[in-house]
C-alpha cells in the first residue's frame, strides 16, 4: 500500500515552490514526520515530511521543478528500506542537476557528479573545497549541513573535516591546463530571484536617497563592558550592540513618524508601533525576520529575539509569519567588515538604517585630537515620503542616543 506525498500549504499568498533537494532517495527507509524533501519558496525553505513509516518510493518531481501547493511529488511505500542504489526522479534523470550546475566543457566527472544543487550552492557560497569535507549522507555523499559545518570550522580557525574514506578509488577530475578558463552556471534559487526582484523594484519605484553620520561608540562600549556579565547572568543572553540601535531607532521613529510609515497608492500609512525588520544572513541569502513591538520591548527581549532569529536563519527554519510585515529595517554590514554603504529599503517600508564596522579614528573633542571607536551610520529613505530634514533629524536622534544611552532611558 502506498501513501501520497503532496506539497503542503506554504503560507499566505504563496502558491508554489521549487524542489530544492531530496533528503531521501527511493529505497531508503523513512519514519513518519521525517523530512524527505526541501522546498524553496520566495522567502523560506520548507521541509516536506513523510506521512507514514515506510520506504521512499517514486519521486514524481525532480530537483529544480516548480510545484504548486497540493501537487503530488512522491510516494511512500509500506515496508522496510533496503540498500539498493537510488534511481533518479521520474523521467528526469539528470535535467535538474544539469541546469543547476555544469562546467563550460559540458561534462561532470568524479565527485562533482554527486553534489546536489543545494550542496553546490552551499559550496560556492562558503568557498569550501568539497573534497576536503567528510560526507555524512548516503554512501558518504556531502549534505548542505556538512558544508555549513565545515565553513563554521574554517571561520573558527579549525581545520576542515578530513575527506571521507572511499571504498574504491574513483577518478579525479582532470586538472585545468595552465591558462585554461572555465565557467559554471548555477540556477538562482527562488529566494535569490525574489531578493533580486524586490531590490530592483525598490530602486525603480522609490526615490532613494541616503544620509550619513558618524557615531562615537565609546559610551555604548563602556556600558556594555560594565554590565555584560550581570546582564548575561540575569537574562541568559549576551548584551550586544543591536539592542542599543533598535531602542535608538524606536526613539527616532516616534519623533519622525514619516520614517516609520509607507506609501500605499495616494495615501500615507502611519504606525503607532515599531516593528523592526532585522536583516540576517542565511545560507541561501538575506532574510529579514521582524521584531514586533520593539518599542515596548526591553533590551533583553530584543537580544533574545535577535539570537533566536539568527539561529533559525542558520538552520533554515524561519517561518513566513516571522518575516511578514515590518515598519523599519536595520542592516548590520559591519559584521562583514563594511566601512560604509548605501542600504536599499525593504518595500513597502520607507527607511533602513545601515550599521558598519567600528574602528578607532582620530576625532576632535573639546579642541583636542583624540582616538575614539567610531562607526558610520547610513539612513537610506524614500524621498517621496521623507524630506531631507526629517531624515537627517531621525539619524541625528539615533546618533545622540548611542553616544549618550541615558537618552534612551528618559525618552529624550
Coordinates of C-alpha atoms in Angstrom, one line a residue:
X1 CA 0.0 0.0 0.0
X2 CA 1.3 3.5 -0.9
X3 CA 0.8 6.9 0.6
X4 CA 0.9 10.1 -1.4
X5 CA 3.3 13.0 -0.5
X6 CA 1.9 16.4 -1.6
X7 CA 3.2 19.9 -1.4
X8 CA 1.9 21.4 1.9
X9 CA 0.4 24.8 2.5
X10 CA 3.3 27.2 2.2
X11 CA 1.8 30.3 3.7
X12 CA -0.4 33.2 2.9
X13 CA -0.2 34.2 -0.8
X14 CA 2.4 31.6 -1.6
X15 CA 1.1 29.2 -4.2
X16 CA 4.2 27.4 -5.5
X17 CA 7.7 26.3 -4.6
X18 CA 10.8 24.7 -6.2
X19 CA 12.1 21.3 -5.3
X20 CA 15.4 22.3 -3.7
X21 CA 16.7 18.9 -2.5
X22 CA 15.5 15.3 -2.0
X23 CA 16.6 14.3 1.5
X24 CA 15.6 10.7 0.9
X25 CA 16.1 8.6 -2.1
X26 CA 13.9 5.7 -3.4
X27 CA 14.6 2.5 -1.5
X28 CA 15.6 4.3 1.7
X29 CA 13.6 3.8 4.9
X30 CA 11.7 6.8 6.3
X31 CA 9.9 7.4 9.5
X32 CA 6.7 9.3 10.0
X33 CA 7.2 13.1 10.2
X34 CA 10.8 12.7 9.0
X35 CA 11.9 15.3 6.4
X36 CA 12.1 13.7 2.9
X37 CA 12.4 16.9 0.7
X38 CA 13.3 20.5 1.0
X39 CA 11.1 23.1 -0.9
X40 CA 12.3 26.6 -1.7
X41 CA 9.8 29.4 -1.7
X42 CA 10.1 33.1 -2.3
X43 CA 11.0 33.6 1.4
X44 CA 12.0 30.4 3.2
X45 CA 12.9 26.8 2.8
X46 CA 10.1 24.4 3.8
X47 CA 10.7 20.7 4.6
X48 CA 8.2 18.1 3.5
X49 CA 7.6 15.3 6.0
X50 CA 6.8 11.7 5.4
X51 CA 3.1 10.9 6.3
X52 CA 3.9 7.3 7.4
X53 CA 6.7 4.9 8.3
X54 CA 7.9 3.1 5.2
X55 CA 10.2 3.2 2.2
X56 CA 10.8 6.1 -0.1
X57 CA 9.1 5.3 -3.3
X58 CA 8.8 7.1 -6.7
X59 CA 9.9 10.7 -6.9
X60 CA 7.4 12.3 -9.2
X61 CA 9.1 15.7 -9.2
X62 CA 12.8 16.4 -9.8
X63 CA 15.2 18.9 -8.1
X64 CA 14.6 22.3 -9.8
X65 CA 10.9 21.6 -10.7
X66 CA 8.3 24.2 -9.8
X67 CA 5.4 22.6 -7.9
X68 CA 2.1 24.0 -6.7
X69 CA 0.5 23.7 -3.3
X70 CA -1.3 20.3 -3.2
X71 CA 0.7 18.8 -6.1
X72 CA 1.8 15.1 -5.8
X73 CA 5.6 14.9 -5.6
X74 CA 6.4 11.5 -4.3
X75 CA 5.1 8.2 -2.9
X76 CA 5.9 6.4 0.3
X77 CA 5.6 2.6 0.2
X78 CA 4.9 0.4 3.2
X79 CA 7.8 -1.9 4.3
X80 CA 11.4 -1.6 5.3
X81 CA 14.1 0.2 3.4
X82 CA 17.0 -1.6 1.6
X83 CA 20.3 -0.6 0.4
X84 CA 19.6 -0.5 -3.3
X85 CA 21.0 2.4 -5.2
X86 CA 18.6 5.3 -5.6
X87 CA 17.2 5.9 -9.0
X88 CA 16.7 9.3 -10.4
X89 CA 13.3 11.1 -10.3
X90 CA 10.8 10.0 -12.8
X91 CA 11.6 10.8 -16.4
X92 CA 14.2 13.4 -15.4
X93 CA 17.4 11.5 -14.7
X94 CA 19.8 14.5 -14.9
X95 CA 17.9 17.5 -16.1
X96 CA 17.8 19.3 -12.8
X97 CA 21.4 18.8 -11.9
X98 CA 22.4 19.7 -15.4
X99 CA 20.6 23.0 -15.2
X100 CA 21.7 23.7 -11.7
X101 CA 25.5 23.5 -12.2
X102 CA 27.6 22.4 -15.2
X103 CA 31.2 23.2 -16.2
X104 CA 31.7 25.0 -19.5
X105 CA 33.0 21.9 -21.2
X106 CA 29.6 20.3 -20.6
X107 CA 30.8 17.3 -18.6
X108 CA 30.7 16.3 -14.9
X109 CA 33.3 13.8 -13.6
X110 CA 34.4 12.5 -10.2
X111 CA 32.9 13.9 -7.0
X112 CA 31.2 16.8 -8.8
X113 CA 28.6 14.4 -10.2
X114 CA 27.2 13.5 -6.8
X115 CA 26.7 17.0 -5.4
X116 CA 23.1 18.1 -5.2
X117 CA 22.2 21.6 -6.3
X118 CA 21.7 22.7 -2.7
X119 CA 25.1 21.4 -1.8
X120 CA 26.7 23.1 -4.8
X121 CA 25.2 26.4 -3.8
X122 CA 26.5 26.0 -0.2
X123 CA 30.0 25.1 -1.6
X124 CA 30.0 28.2 -3.7
X125 CA 28.6 30.5 -1.1
X126 CA 31.0 29.4 1.6
X127 CA 34.1 28.8 -0.6
X128 CA 34.6 25.2 0.7
X129 CA 36.6 22.6 -1.2
X130 CA 34.1 19.6 -1.3
X131 CA 37.0 17.1 -1.5
X132 CA 38.2 18.2 2.0
X133 CA 34.9 17.5 3.7
X134 CA 33.7 14.2 5.0
X135 CA 30.1 13.5 3.8
X136 CA 27.5 12.1 6.2
X137 CA 24.8 11.4 3.6
X138 CA 24.0 8.1 1.9
X139 CA 27.1 6.4 0.5
X140 CA 29.3 9.2 2.0
X141 CA 27.7 12.0 0.0
X142 CA 28.0 15.6 1.1
X143 CA 25.0 17.3 2.6
X144 CA 24.4 21.0 3.0
X145 CA 24.8 20.6 6.7
X146 CA 28.3 19.1 6.1
X147 CA 29.3 22.2 4.1
X148 CA 27.9 24.6 6.6
X149 CA 29.7 22.8 9.5
X150 CA 33.0 22.9 7.5
X151 CA 32.5 26.6 6.8
X152 CA 31.9 27.3 10.5
X153 CA 35.0 25.3 11.5
X154 CA 37.0 27.3 9.0
X155 CA 35.6 30.5 10.4
X156 CA 36.5 29.4 13.9
X157 CA 40.1 28.8 12.9
X158 CA 39.8 25.0 12.9
X159 CA 40.7 22.6 10.2
X160 CA 38.1 21.3 7.8
X161 CA 37.0 17.7 8.5
X162 CA 39.1 15.1 6.8
X163 CA 37.8 13.7 3.5
X164 CA 35.6 10.7 3.6
X165 CA 37.4 7.3 3.0
X166 CA 36.4 5.7 -0.2
X167 CA 35.7 2.0 -0.6
X168 CA 37.2 2.0 -4.1
X169 CA 39.2 4.6 -5.9
X170 CA 37.3 7.0 -8.2
X171 CA 38.8 9.0 -11.0
X172 CA 39.6 12.6 -10.1
X173 CA 38.7 15.5 -12.4
X174 CA 41.5 16.3 -14.8
X175 CA 43.3 19.4 -13.6
X176 CA 42.8 22.5 -15.7
X177 CA 45.5 23.2 -18.2
X178 CA 47.7 26.3 -17.5
X179 CA 45.8 29.3 -18.6
X180 CA 42.6 27.4 -19.2
X181 CA 39.4 29.3 -18.1
X182 CA 36.2 27.7 -17.1
X183 CA 32.7 28.8 -16.3
X184 CA 29.8 27.2 -14.3
X185 CA 26.1 28.0 -14.5
X186 CA 24.1 27.8 -11.3
X187 CA 20.4 28.3 -11.3
X188 CA 19.2 31.0 -8.9
X189 CA 17.2 29.9 -6.0
X190 CA 13.7 31.2 -5.7
X191 CA 14.8 33.2 -2.7
X192 CA 17.6 34.8 -4.6
X193 CA 15.3 35.6 -7.5
X194 CA 12.8 37.2 -5.1
X195 CA 15.5 39.3 -3.4
X196 CA 16.7 40.5 -6.9
X197 CA 13.2 41.5 -8.0
X198 CA 12.3 43.2 -4.7
X199 CA 15.6 45.2 -4.6
X200 CA 15.3 46.3 -8.2
X201 CA 11.6 47.2 -7.7
X202 CA 12.6 49.4 -4.7
X203 CA 15.1 51.2 -7.0
X204 CA 12.6 51.6 -9.8
X205 CA 9.7 52.8 -7.5
X206 CA 11.1 54.8 -4.6
X207 CA 13.1 58.0 -4.8
X208 CA 16.1 56.6 -2.9
X209 CA 18.5 58.9 -1.0
X210 CA 21.0 58.2 1.7
X211 CA 22.2 60.5 4.5
X212 CA 25.3 59.7 6.6
X213 CA 26.6 60.5 10.1
X214 CA 29.4 59.1 12.3
X215 CA 28.8 57.9 15.8
X216 CA 31.2 57.7 18.8
X217 CA 30.7 54.2 20.3
X218 CA 32.6 54.9 23.5
X219 CA 29.6 55.2 25.8
X220 CA 27.9 52.1 24.5
X221 CA 31.1 50.0 24.6
X222 CA 31.8 51.1 28.2
X223 CA 28.2 50.4 29.2
X224 CA 28.3 47.0 27.6
X225 CA 31.6 46.2 29.2
X226 CA 30.4 47.3 32.6
X227 CA 27.1 45.3 32.6
X228 CA 27.6 42.4 30.2
X229 CA 28.3 39.8 32.9
X230 CA 25.4 40.9 35.1
X231 CA 23.1 41.1 32.0
X232 CA 24.0 37.6 30.8
X233 CA 23.7 36.2 34.3
X234 CA 20.2 37.6 34.8
X235 CA 18.7 37.2 31.3
X236 CA 20.7 34.3 29.8
X237 CA 21.7 36.2 26.8
X238 CA 24.7 38.4 25.9
X239 CA 24.3 42.2 25.7
X240 CA 25.1 43.2 22.1
X241 CA 25.1 46.4 20.2
X242 CA 21.9 45.7 18.2
X243 CA 19.6 46.2 21.1
X244 CA 21.0 49.7 21.6
X245 CA 20.4 50.6 18.0
X246 CA 16.9 49.1 18.0
X247 CA 16.0 51.2 21.0
X248 CA 17.6 54.3 19.5
X249 CA 15.7 53.7 16.3
X250 CA 12.4 53.4 18.2
X251 CA 13.2 56.8 19.9
X252 CA 13.8 58.5 16.5
X253 CA 10.8 57.0 14.8
X254 CA 8.4 58.3 17.4
X255 CA 9.8 61.8 16.8
X256 CA 9.9 61.4 13.0
X257 CA 6.8 59.3 12.2
X258 CA 7.3 59.5 8.4
X259 CA 10.4 57.2 8.7
X260 CA 8.1 54.6 10.2
X261 CA 5.4 54.9 7.5
X262 CA 4.9 53.8 3.9
X263 CA 3.1 54.9 0.8
X264 CA 0.1 52.9 -0.4
X265 CA -1.5 54.3 -3.6
X266 CA -2.1 58.0 -2.9
X267 CA -2.2 57.6 0.8
X268 CA 0.5 57.5 3.6
X269 CA 0.1 54.8 6.2
X270 CA 1.4 55.7 9.6
X271 CA 2.0 53.3 12.5
X272 CA 1.8 53.9 16.3
X273 CA 4.1 50.9 16.9
X274 CA 7.5 49.9 15.7
X275 CA 8.1 46.5 14.1
X276 CA 11.8 46.3 13.2
X277 CA 13.0 44.0 10.4
X278 CA 16.5 42.8 11.2
X279 CA 18.5 41.8 8.1
X280 CA 20.1 38.4 8.8
X281 CA 22.4 36.5 6.5
X282 CA 21.2 32.9 5.8
X283 CA 22.8 30.2 3.7
X284 CA 20.5 30.9 0.8
X285 CA 20.5 34.7 1.0
X286 CA 19.4 37.6 3.1
X287 CA 16.3 37.3 5.2
X288 CA 14.5 39.9 7.3
X289 CA 12.6 38.5 10.3
X290 CA 10.6 41.0 12.3
X291 CA 10.9 42.1 15.9
X292 CA 7.3 43.1 16.7
X293 CA 6.5 45.9 19.0
X294 CA 10.2 46.6 19.5
X295 CA 9.3 50.0 21.1
X296 CA 7.7 48.1 24.0
X297 CA 10.4 45.6 24.5
X298 CA 13.3 45.6 26.9
X299 CA 17.0 45.2 25.9
X300 CA 16.9 41.6 27.0
X301 CA 13.8 40.8 25.0
X302 CA 15.3 42.3 21.8
X303 CA 18.6 40.4 22.3
X304 CA 16.7 37.2 22.8
X305 CA 14.6 37.7 19.7
X306 CA 17.6 38.5 17.6
X307 CA 19.5 35.5 18.8
X308 CA 16.5 33.2 18.1
X309 CA 16.1 34.6 14.6
X310 CA 19.8 34.2 13.9
X311 CA 19.6 30.5 14.9
X312 CA 16.5 29.9 12.8
X313 CA 18.1 31.7 9.8
X314 CA 21.1 29.4 10.0
X315 CA 19.0 26.3 10.4
X316 CA 16.6 27.4 7.7
X317 CA 13.6 27.2 10.0
X318 CA 12.3 30.8 9.8
X319 CA 8.5 30.9 9.0
X320 CA 6.6 33.1 6.7
X321 CA 4.8 34.7 9.6
X322 CA 8.2 35.7 11.3
X323 CA 9.2 37.7 8.2
X324 CA 5.8 39.2 7.4
X325 CA 5.4 43.0 7.9
X326 CA 7.9 45.3 9.5
X327 CA 7.8 49.1 9.5
X328 CA 11.6 49.8 9.6
X329 CA 14.8 47.8 8.9
X330 CA 18.2 47.7 10.5
X331 CA 21.0 46.1 8.4
X332 CA 24.4 45.5 10.0
X333 CA 27.1 45.2 7.3
X334 CA 29.7 45.8 9.9
X335 CA 29.8 42.2 10.9
X336 CA 31.3 41.5 7.5
X337 CA 33.8 44.4 7.7
X338 CA 31.9 47.1 5.8
X339 CA 33.1 50.6 6.4
X340 CA 30.3 52.4 4.6
X341 CA 27.3 51.5 2.4
X342 CA 24.0 52.8 1.0
X343 CA 21.5 50.2 2.0
X344 CA 18.3 49.7 -0.1
X345 CA 14.9 50.0 1.6
X346 CA 12.8 46.9 2.2
X347 CA 9.5 47.6 0.4
X348 CA 7.0 48.8 1.3
X349 CA 9.0 50.4 4.1
X350 CA 10.4 53.8 3.6
X351 CA 13.6 53.8 5.5
X352 CA 16.5 51.5 6.5
X353 CA 19.4 52.0 8.9
X354 CA 22.8 50.7 7.9
X355 CA 25.4 49.9 10.6
X356 CA 29.1 49.4 9.8
X357 CA 32.3 48.3 11.4
X358 CA 33.7 50.0 14.5
X359 CA 37.2 51.4 14.1
X360 CA 39.5 53.7 16.0
X361 CA 39.8 57.1 14.3
X362 CA 41.2 60.5 15.3
X363 CA 38.4 62.9 16.1
X364 CA 38.3 66.4 17.6
X365 CA 36.9 66.6 21.1
X366 CA 36.9 69.9 23.0
X367 CA 39.6 71.2 20.8
X368 CA 41.8 68.2 21.1
X369 CA 42.5 65.3 18.8
X370 CA 41.7 62.0 20.5
X371 CA 41.3 58.4 19.3
X372 CA 37.7 57.1 19.6
X373 CA 35.9 54.0 18.4
X374 CA 33.8 55.4 15.5
X375 CA 31.1 53.9 13.3
X376 CA 29.5 55.4 10.2
X377 CA 25.7 55.3 10.2
X378 CA 23.7 55.4 6.9
X379 CA 20.0 56.1 6.6
X380 CA 18.5 55.3 3.2
X381 CA 15.0 56.6 2.7
X382 CA 12.2 57.2 0.2
X383 CA 12.4 60.9 -0.6
X384 CA 8.8 60.8 -1.9
X385 CA 7.6 60.5 1.7
X386 CA 10.6 61.6 3.9
X387 CA 12.1 65.0 3.5
X388 CA 15.8 65.6 3.9
X389 CA 15.3 67.5 7.1
X390 CA 13.3 64.6 8.6
X391 CA 15.9 62.0 7.5
X392 CA 18.8 64.0 9.0
X393 CA 16.8 64.6 12.2
X394 CA 16.0 60.9 12.6
X395 CA 19.6 59.9 12.1
X396 CA 20.8 62.6 14.5
X397 CA 18.5 61.3 17.2
X398 CA 19.9 57.8 16.8
X399 CA 23.4 59.1 16.9
X400 CA 22.8 61.1 20.1
X401 CA 21.1 58.2 21.8
X402 CA 24.0 55.9 21.1
X403 CA 26.6 58.5 22.2
X404 CA 24.6 59.1 25.4
X405 CA 22.5 55.9 26.2
X406 CA 20.8 57.7 29.1
X407 CA 18.6 59.4 26.5
X408 CA 17.0 56.1 25.7
X409 CA 16.0 55.6 29.4
X410 CA 14.5 59.1 29.8
X411 CA 12.9 59.2 26.2
X412 CA 14.9 62.2 25.1

